[in-house]
PDB file of C-alpha atoms and ligand atoms in Angstrom:
ATOM      1  CA  MET Y   1     121.605  95.966  91.883  1.00 93.00           C
ATOM      2  CA  ILE Y   2     118.445  95.836  94.007  1.00 96.00           C
ATOM      3  CA  THR Y   3     116.047  98.746  93.608  1.00 97.00           C
ATOM      4  CA  ILE Y   4     113.586  99.474  96.418  1.00 97.00           C
ATOM      5  CA  ALA Y   5     110.579 101.704  95.624  1.00 98.00           C
ATOM      6  CA  LEU Y   6     108.938 103.766  98.323  1.00 97.00           C
ATOM      7  CA  SER Y   7     106.936 106.940  98.638  1.00 96.00           C
ATOM      8  CA  LYS Y   8     107.670 110.168 100.483  1.00 93.00           C
ATOM      9  CA  GLY Y   9     105.892 111.095 103.693  1.00 92.00           C
ATOM     10  CA  ARG Y  10     104.683 108.682 106.331  1.00 95.00           C
ATOM     11  CA  ILE Y  11     105.828 105.519 104.593  1.00 96.00           C
ATOM     12  CA  PHE Y  12     109.304 106.873 103.955  1.00 95.00           C
ATOM     13  CA  GLU Y  13     109.710 108.144 107.526  1.00 94.00           C
ATOM     14  CA  GLU Y  14     108.572 104.877 109.054  1.00 96.00           C
ATOM     15  CA  SER Y  15     110.525 102.732 106.550  1.00 96.00           C
ATOM     16  CA  MET Y  16     113.886 104.389 107.179  1.00 95.00           C
ATOM     17  CA  PRO Y  17     114.422 102.940 110.693  1.00 95.00           C
ATOM     18  CA  ILE Y  18     113.558  99.438 109.403  1.00 95.00           C
ATOM     19  CA  LEU Y  19     115.864  99.779 106.410  1.00 96.00           C
ATOM     20  CA  GLU Y  20     118.610 101.035 108.729  1.00 96.00           C
ATOM     21  CA  ARG Y  21     118.181  98.049 111.042  1.00 95.00           C
ATOM     22  CA  ALA Y  22     118.412  95.875 107.927  1.00 95.00           C
ATOM     23  CA  GLY Y  23     121.762  97.584 107.289  1.00 95.00           C
ATOM     24  CA  ILE Y  24     120.593  99.864 104.477  1.00 97.00           C
ATOM     25  CA  ILE Y  25     121.350 103.516 105.105  1.00 96.00           C
ATOM     26  CA  CYS Y  26     120.337 106.220 102.682  1.00 92.00           C
ATOM     27  CA  THR Y  27     123.217 108.645 102.237  1.00 85.00           C
ATOM     28  CA  GLU Y  28     120.960 111.613 101.466  1.00 88.00           C
ATOM     29  CA  ASP Y  29     117.671 112.852 102.905  1.00 86.00           C
ATOM     30  CA  PRO Y  30     114.973 112.448 100.211  1.00 85.00           C
ATOM     31  CA  SER Y  31     112.556 114.688 102.128  1.00 83.00           C
ATOM     32  CA  THR Y  32     114.765 117.704 101.346  1.00 88.00           C
ATOM     33  CA  SER Y  33     115.895 116.625  97.883  1.00 90.00           C
ATOM     34  CA  ARG Y  34     114.304 116.756  94.464  1.00 92.00           C
ATOM     35  CA  LYS Y  35     116.157 113.671  93.329  1.00 94.00           C
ATOM     36  CA  LEU Y  36     114.191 110.502  92.665  1.00 96.00           C
ATOM     37  CA  VAL Y  37     117.021 107.973  92.904  1.00 97.00           C
ATOM     38  CA  PHE Y  38     119.104 107.606  96.049  1.00 96.00           C
ATOM     39  CA  GLU Y  39     122.273 105.666  96.676  1.00 96.00           C
ATOM     40  CA  THR Y  40     122.694 103.796  99.945  1.00 96.00           C
ATOM     41  CA  ASN Y  41     125.700 102.668 101.968  1.00 96.00           C
ATOM     42  CA  LYS Y  42     125.383  99.357 100.103  1.00 96.00           C
ATOM     43  CA  LYS Y  43     126.650  99.802  96.576  1.00 94.00           C
ATOM     44  CA  ASP Y  44     124.206  97.204  95.216  1.00 95.00           C
ATOM     45  CA  VAL Y  45     121.065  98.728  96.821  1.00 96.00           C
ATOM     46  CA  ARG Y  46     119.351 101.925  95.707  1.00 97.00           C
ATOM     47  CA  LEU Y  47     116.070 103.582  96.644  1.00 97.00           C
ATOM     48  CA  ILE Y  48     113.628 105.247  94.284  1.00 97.00           C
ATOM     49  CA  ILE Y  49     110.915 107.667  95.386  1.00 96.00           C
ATOM     50  CA  VAL Y  50     107.593 107.365  93.559  1.00 97.00           C
ATOM     51  CA  ARG Y  51     103.976 108.318  94.178  1.00 97.00           C
ATOM     52  CA  ALA Y  52     102.427 105.982  96.804  1.00 97.00           C
ATOM     53  CA  SER Y  53      99.873 104.592  94.367  1.00 97.00           C
ATOM     54  CA  ASP Y  54     102.595 103.979  91.749  1.00 98.00           C
ATOM     55  CA  VAL Y  55     104.737 101.709  93.970  1.00 98.00           C
ATOM     56  CA  PRO Y  56     103.047  98.417  92.911  1.00 98.00           C
ATOM     57  CA  THR Y  57     103.251  99.444  89.249  1.00 98.00           C
ATOM     58  CA  TYR Y  58     107.011 100.091  89.468  1.00 98.00           C
ATOM     59  CA  VAL Y  59     107.544  96.732  91.155  1.00 98.00           C
ATOM     60  CA  GLU Y  60     105.293  94.805  88.768  1.00 97.00           C
ATOM     61  CA  TRP Y  61     106.920  96.296  85.660  1.00 96.00           C
ATOM     62  CA  GLY Y  62     110.475  95.768  86.896  1.00 95.00           C
ATOM     63  CA  GLY Y  63     111.279  99.417  87.643  1.00 97.00           C
ATOM     64  CA  ALA Y  64     111.981  98.183  91.152  1.00 97.00           C
ATOM     65  CA  ASP Y  65     112.560  94.728  92.652  1.00 96.00           C
ATOM     66  CA  ILE Y  66     110.996  95.451  96.027  1.00 97.00           C
ATOM     67  CA  GLY Y  67     108.552  98.091  97.205  1.00 98.00           C
ATOM     68  CA  ILE Y  68     106.853  99.305 100.336  1.00 98.00           C
ATOM     69  CA  ALA Y  69     103.180 100.140  99.869  1.00 98.00           C
ATOM     70  CA  GLY Y  70     100.069 100.651 101.974  1.00 98.00           C
ATOM     71  CA  LYS Y  71      97.375  97.968 101.996  1.00 98.00           C
ATOM     72  CA  ASP Y  72      94.985 100.727 100.842  1.00 98.00           C
ATOM     73  CA  VAL Y  73      96.984 101.040  97.620  1.00 98.00           C
ATOM     74  CA  LEU Y  74      97.438  97.274  97.214  1.00 97.00           C
ATOM     75  CA  ASP Y  75      93.697  96.658  97.586  1.00 97.00           C
ATOM     76  CA  GLU Y  76      93.122  98.966  94.603  1.00 97.00           C
ATOM     77  CA  TYR Y  77      95.861  97.359  92.532  1.00 97.00           C
ATOM     78  CA  SER Y  78      94.868  94.648  90.083  1.00 94.00           C
ATOM     79  CA  GLY Y  79      98.204  93.342  88.785  1.00 90.00           C
ATOM     80  CA  THR Y  80      99.202  89.702  89.319  1.00 92.00           C
ATOM     81  CA  GLY Y  81     103.015  89.816  89.261  1.00 93.00           C
ATOM     82  CA  LEU Y  82     103.558  90.599  92.932  1.00 97.00           C
ATOM     83  CA  TYR Y  83     104.203  88.731  96.170  1.00 96.00           C
ATOM     84  CA  TYR Y  84     103.273  90.290  99.505  1.00 95.00           C
ATOM     85  CA  PRO Y  85     105.738  88.528 101.811  1.00 92.00           C
ATOM     86  CA  VAL Y  86     105.945  90.813 104.878  1.00 96.00           C
ATOM     87  CA  ASP Y  87     103.538  93.072 106.737  1.00 97.00           C
ATOM     88  CA  LEU Y  88     105.896  95.766 108.048  1.00 97.00           C
ATOM     89  CA  ASN Y  89     103.212  96.992 110.442  1.00 97.00           C
ATOM     90  CA  ILE Y  90     104.116 100.629 109.736  1.00 97.00           C
ATOM     91  CA  ALA Y  91     102.016 103.615 108.595  1.00 97.00           C
ATOM     92  CA  GLN Y  92      99.072 102.261 110.571  1.00 98.00           C
ATOM     93  CA  CYS Y  93      95.702 103.823 109.920  1.00 98.00           C
ATOM     94  CA  LYS Y  94      92.117 102.795 109.193  1.00 98.00           C
ATOM     95  CA  MET Y  95      90.001 102.736 106.062  1.00 98.00           C
ATOM     96  CA  MET Y  96      86.714 104.259 107.212  1.00 98.00           C
ATOM     97  CA  VAL Y  97      83.340 105.369 106.001  1.00 98.00           C
ATOM     98  CA  ALA Y  98      82.812 108.947 107.214  1.00 98.00           C
ATOM     99  CA  ALA Y  99      79.903 111.359 106.873  1.00 98.00           C
ATOM    100  CA  SER Y 100      78.613 114.639 108.296  1.00 98.00           C
ATOM    101  CA  ASN Y 101      77.989 114.587 112.053  1.00 97.00           C
ATOM    102  CA  ASP Y 102      74.237 114.759 111.504  1.00 95.00           C
ATOM    103  CA  PHE Y 103      74.047 112.141 108.718  1.00 97.00           C
ATOM    104  CA  ASP Y 104      71.847 109.211 109.752  1.00 97.00           C
ATOM    105  CA  TYR Y 105      74.157 106.415 108.608  1.00 97.00           C
ATOM    106  CA  GLU Y 106      72.371 103.709 110.651  1.00 95.00           C
ATOM    107  CA  ARG Y 107      69.126 104.416 108.844  1.00 96.00           C
ATOM    108  CA  VAL Y 108      70.795 104.452 105.442  1.00 95.00           C
ATOM    109  CA  ILE Y 109      72.328 101.037 106.122  1.00 94.00           C
ATOM    110  CA  LYS Y 110      68.917  99.709 107.170  1.00 94.00           C
ATOM    111  CA  ASP Y 111      66.796 101.267 104.399  1.00 95.00           C
ATOM    112  CA  LYS Y 112      69.447 100.901 101.684  1.00 92.00           C
ATOM    113  CA  PRO Y 113      68.675 103.920  99.535  1.00 93.00           C
ATOM    114  CA  ARG Y 114      71.140 104.678  96.752  1.00 95.00           C
ATOM    115  CA  LEU Y 115      74.201 106.236  98.361  1.00 97.00           C
ATOM    116  CA  LYS Y 116      76.638 108.759  96.870  1.00 98.00           C
ATOM    117  CA  VAL Y 117      80.181 107.793  97.865  1.00 98.00           C
ATOM    118  CA  ALA Y 118      83.206 110.013  97.203  1.00 98.00           C
ATOM    119  CA  THR Y 119      86.615 108.340  97.398  1.00 98.00           C
ATOM    120  CA  LYS Y 120      90.118 107.885  96.099  1.00 98.00           C
ATOM    121  CA  TYR Y 121      89.552 104.105  96.629  1.00 98.00           C
ATOM    122  CA  PRO Y 122      86.828 102.972  94.190  1.00 98.00           C
ATOM    123  CA  ASN Y 123      87.459  99.192  94.427  1.00 98.00           C
ATOM    124  CA  THR Y 124      87.498  99.261  98.212  1.00 98.00           C
ATOM    125  CA  ALA Y 125      84.282 101.309  98.340  1.00 98.00           C
ATOM    126  CA  ARG Y 126      82.490  99.221  95.703  1.00 98.00           C
ATOM    127  CA  ASN Y 127      83.363  95.914  97.415  1.00 97.00           C
ATOM    128  CA  PHE Y 128      82.430  97.154 100.861  1.00 98.00           C
ATOM    129  CA  PHE Y 129      78.994  98.479  99.943  1.00 98.00           C
ATOM    130  CA  SER Y 130      78.188  95.644  97.564  1.00 97.00           C
ATOM    131  CA  LEU Y 131      78.717  93.141 100.437  1.00 97.00           C
ATOM    132  CA  LYS Y 132      76.068  95.134 102.304  1.00 95.00           C
ATOM    133  CA  GLY Y 133      73.760  94.802  99.310  1.00 95.00           C
ATOM    134  CA  MET Y 134      73.815  98.537  98.697  1.00 96.00           C
ATOM    135  CA  GLN Y 135      73.709 100.423  95.414  1.00 96.00           C
ATOM    136  CA  ILE Y 136      76.156 103.309  95.244  1.00 97.00           C
ATOM    137  CA  ASP Y 137      77.057 106.134  92.922  1.00 98.00           C
ATOM    138  CA  LEU Y 138      80.820 106.265  93.004  1.00 98.00           C
ATOM    139  CA  ILE Y 139      82.472 109.682  92.761  1.00 98.00           C
ATOM    140  CA  LYS Y 140      86.199 109.274  92.148  1.00 98.00           C
ATOM    141  CA  LEU Y 141      88.388 111.961  93.729  1.00 98.00           C
ATOM    142  CA  TYR Y 142      92.156 112.335  94.013  1.00 97.00           C
ATOM    143  CA  GLY Y 143      92.299 114.146  97.367  1.00 95.00           C
ATOM    144  CA  SER Y 144      90.497 116.301  99.952  1.00 96.00           C
ATOM    145  CA  MET Y 145      87.606 113.838 100.106  1.00 97.00           C
ATOM    146  CA  GLU Y 146      86.328 115.619 103.254  1.00 97.00           C
ATOM    147  CA  LEU Y 147      84.992 118.414 101.086  1.00 98.00           C
ATOM    148  CA  ALA Y 148      82.492 116.252  99.196  1.00 98.00           C
ATOM    149  CA  PRO Y 149      79.867 115.874 101.995  1.00 98.00           C
ATOM    150  CA  ILE Y 150      80.323 119.536 103.035  1.00 96.00           C
ATOM    151  CA  VAL Y 151      79.330 120.834  99.612  1.00 97.00           C
ATOM    152  CA  GLY Y 152      76.586 118.233  99.284  1.00 97.00           C
ATOM    153  CA  MET Y 153      78.246 116.331  96.446  1.00 98.00           C
ATOM    154  CA  ALA Y 154      78.355 113.017  98.332  1.00 98.00           C
ATOM    155  CA  ASP Y 155      76.558 111.382 101.281  1.00 98.00           C
ATOM    156  CA  VAL Y 156      79.647 109.664 102.616  1.00 98.00           C
ATOM    157  CA  ILE Y 157      83.363 109.367 101.922  1.00 98.00           C
ATOM    158  CA  VAL Y 158      85.656 106.344 102.075  1.00 98.00           C
ATOM    159  CA  ASP Y 159      89.076 107.460 103.251  1.00 98.00           C
ATOM    160  CA  LEU Y 160      92.036 106.777 105.524  1.00 98.00           C
ATOM    161  CA  VAL Y 161      91.799 108.052 109.072  1.00 98.00           C
ATOM    162  CA  SER Y 162      94.505 107.983 111.720  1.00 96.00           C
ATOM    163  CA  SER Y 163      94.114 110.696 114.373  1.00 96.00           C
ATOM    164  CA  GLY Y 164      90.686 111.719 113.084  1.00 96.00           C
ATOM    165  CA  LYS Y 165      91.676 115.399 113.285  1.00 97.00           C
ATOM    166  CA  THR Y 166      91.014 116.168 109.623  1.00 96.00           C
ATOM    167  CA  ILE Y 167      87.510 114.723 109.554  1.00 97.00           C
ATOM    168  CA  LYS Y 168      86.691 116.375 112.882  1.00 97.00           C
ATOM    169  CA  ALA Y 169      87.911 119.754 111.621  1.00 97.00           C
ATOM    170  CA  ASN Y 170      85.467 119.389 108.733  1.00 97.00           C
ATOM    171  CA  ASN Y 171      82.463 118.413 110.910  1.00 97.00           C
ATOM    172  CA  LEU Y 172      82.540 114.825 109.750  1.00 98.00           C
ATOM    173  CA  LYS Y 173      82.660 111.676 111.822  1.00 97.00           C
ATOM    174  CA  SER Y 174      83.727 108.076 111.263  1.00 98.00           C
ATOM    175  CA  MET Y 175      80.688 105.867 110.764  1.00 98.00           C
ATOM    176  CA  GLU Y 176      82.128 102.431 110.071  1.00 98.00           C
ATOM    177  CA  LEU Y 177      85.482 100.674 109.905  1.00 98.00           C
ATOM    178  CA  ILE Y 178      86.260  99.044 106.560  1.00 98.00           C
ATOM    179  CA  SER Y 179      89.722  97.681 107.401  1.00 98.00           C
ATOM    180  CA  ASN Y 180      92.925  98.249 109.307  1.00 98.00           C
ATOM    181  CA  ILE Y 181      95.733  99.472 107.066  1.00 98.00           C
ATOM    182  CA  THR Y 182      99.483  98.950 107.349  1.00 98.00           C
ATOM    183  CA  SER Y 183     102.304  99.011 104.824  1.00 98.00           C
ATOM    184  CA  ARG Y 184     103.579  95.814 103.250  1.00 98.00           C
ATOM    185  CA  LEU Y 185     106.715  94.737 101.515  1.00 98.00           C
ATOM    186  CA  ILE Y 186     106.000  93.791  97.920  1.00 98.00           C
ATOM    187  CA  VAL Y 187     108.243  91.851  95.581  1.00 98.00           C
ATOM    188  CA  ASN Y 188     108.251  91.212  91.865  1.00 95.00           C
ATOM    189  CA  LYS Y 189     107.717  87.447  91.409  1.00 95.00           C
ATOM    190  CA  ALA Y 190     110.039  87.220  88.404  1.00 94.00           C
ATOM    191  CA  ALA Y 191     112.757  89.343  90.045  1.00 94.00           C
ATOM    192  CA  LEU Y 192     112.647  87.121  93.125  1.00 95.00           C
ATOM    193  CA  LYS Y 193     113.179  84.004  90.990  1.00 95.00           C
ATOM    194  CA  MET Y 194     115.950  85.534  88.896  1.00 94.00           C
ATOM    195  CA  ASN Y 195     117.768  87.175  91.773  1.00 94.00           C
ATOM    196  CA  ILE Y 196     116.882  84.973  94.739  1.00 95.00           C
ATOM    197  CA  LYS Y 197     120.437  85.102  96.167  1.00 96.00           C
ATOM    198  CA  GLN Y 198     120.283  88.871  96.653  1.00 94.00           C
ATOM    199  CA  ILE Y 199     116.599  89.372  97.431  1.00 96.00           C
ATOM    200  CA  LYS Y 200     115.755  86.422  99.701  1.00 96.00           C
ATOM    201  CA  PRO Y 201     118.195  87.379 102.507  1.00 95.00           C
ATOM    202  CA  LEU Y 202     116.683  90.875 102.551  1.00 95.00           C
ATOM    203  CA  LEU Y 203     113.150  89.478 102.875  1.00 96.00           C
ATOM    204  CA  VAL Y 204     114.266  87.174 105.688  1.00 96.00           C
ATOM    205  CA  LYS Y 205     115.927  90.107 107.437  1.00 96.00           C
ATOM    206  CA  PHE Y 206     112.794  92.256 107.179  1.00 96.00           C
ATOM    207  CA  GLN Y 207     110.651  89.392 108.494  1.00 96.00           C
ATOM    208  CA  GLU Y 208     113.008  88.909 111.461  1.00 96.00           C
ATOM    209  CA  LEU Y 209     112.943  92.618 112.268  1.00 95.00           C
ATOM    210  CA  VAL Y 210     109.142  92.732 112.211  1.00 93.00           C
ATOM    211  CA  SER Y 211     108.812  89.529 114.268  1.00 93.00           C
ATOM    212  CA  SER Y 212     111.199  90.854 116.932  1.00 91.00           C
ATOM    213  CA  GLU Y 213     109.061  94.012 117.216  1.00 83.00           C
ATOM    214  CA  ASN Y 214     105.937  92.008 118.096  1.00 75.00           C
TER     215      ASN Y 214
HETATM  216  P1  ADP I 301      99.352 110.530  98.277  1.00 69.89           P
HETATM  217  O1  ADP I 301     100.575 110.308  97.459  1.00 69.89           O
HETATM  218  O2  ADP I 301      98.136 110.017  97.589  1.00 69.89           O
HETATM  219  O3  ADP I 301      99.206 111.906  98.851  1.00 69.89           O
HETATM  220  P2  ADP I 301      99.575 109.886 101.058  1.00 69.89           P
HETATM  221  O4  ADP I 301     100.868 110.553 101.380  1.00 69.89           O
HETATM  222  O5  ADP I 301      98.335 110.547 101.516  1.00 69.89           O
HETATM  223  O6  ADP I 301      99.518 109.552  99.504  1.00 69.89           O
HETATM  224  O7  ADP I 301      99.595 108.429 101.645  1.00 69.89           O
HETATM  225  C1  ADP I 301     100.573 107.522 101.237  1.00 69.89           C
HETATM  226  C2  ADP I 301     100.369 106.247 102.008  1.00 69.89           C
HETATM  227  O8  ADP I 301     100.588 106.483 103.390  1.00 69.89           O
HETATM  228  C3  ADP I 301      98.956 105.666 101.901  1.00 69.89           C
HETATM  229  O9  ADP I 301      98.877 104.786 100.823  1.00 69.89           O
HETATM  230  C4  ADP I 301      98.757 104.993 103.233  1.00 69.89           C
HETATM  231  O10 ADP I 301      99.130 103.628 103.201  1.00 69.89           O
HETATM  232  C5  ADP I 301      99.667 105.779 104.179  1.00 69.89           C
HETATM  233  N1  ADP I 301      98.873 106.757 104.925  1.00 69.89           N
HETATM  234  C6  ADP I 301      98.087 107.724 104.405  1.00 69.89           C
HETATM  235  N2  ADP I 301      97.484 108.437 105.368  1.00 69.89           N
HETATM  236  C7  ADP I 301      97.896 107.893 106.530  1.00 69.89           C
HETATM  237  C8  ADP I 301      97.638 108.186 107.899  1.00 69.89           C
HETATM  238  N3  ADP I 301      96.815 109.165 108.246  1.00 69.89           N
HETATM  239  N4  ADP I 301      98.276 107.467 108.840  1.00 69.89           N
HETATM  240  C9  ADP I 301      99.121 106.496 108.485  1.00 69.89           C
HETATM  241  N5  ADP I 301      99.395 106.144 107.209  1.00 69.89           N
HETATM  242  C10 ADP I 301      98.798 106.840 106.247  1.00 69.89           C
HETATM  243 MG1   MG I 302      98.807 113.007 100.739  1.00 69.89          MG
END
């Protein structure tokens, strides 16, 4: 049995067509179900639905053999038991620094005062500002980062942006790009070794599908 871990929402929606082209069809629609384990047309492949930030943990600890996770999540993850064999090029967005429209970000970068940064991505934020030689106070949040500058709790946020509608609706603007984000296939190193006959052909298939897209 091969277990593939993915999360609901954007990643699930954009993964389904790729899985289908790889010959894996989910027999139920997870977006309208409360189940967490889903059978597929292949009797030796099942899907599990977990929180996006839990995907690498499930794969590392053997709860799943393969996972699909955003680079944003993988950059925060510190485990060592994973391979990252294929960039699926789905769920594209950008990790950005954003602040209020009237915040003088240029000056802050030049003068380097201590900066209050609210984010769900502490490692990403810490690395980014430390490379600029800046001291930050990190405020860890779990969602709705846009609120932090509005209520004066933070100077800037570090968050994912795709259309930019959410930040615009909250009178914020993108100040600097940190990195481009896509979702990657991840594999448990030990599972790959133990079960190479089943897993390797799937990885090759995914790689072929992505290559033919580009
Ligand atoms: P959460 O479970 O924390 O609510 P989200 O559903 O917001 O997670 O995001 C799950 C994953 O989807 C992220 O890790 C990221 O890789 C991707 N993602 C998030 N926001 C966007 C976006 N605006 N555009 C494209 N992909 C996104
Ligand atoms: Mg969300």
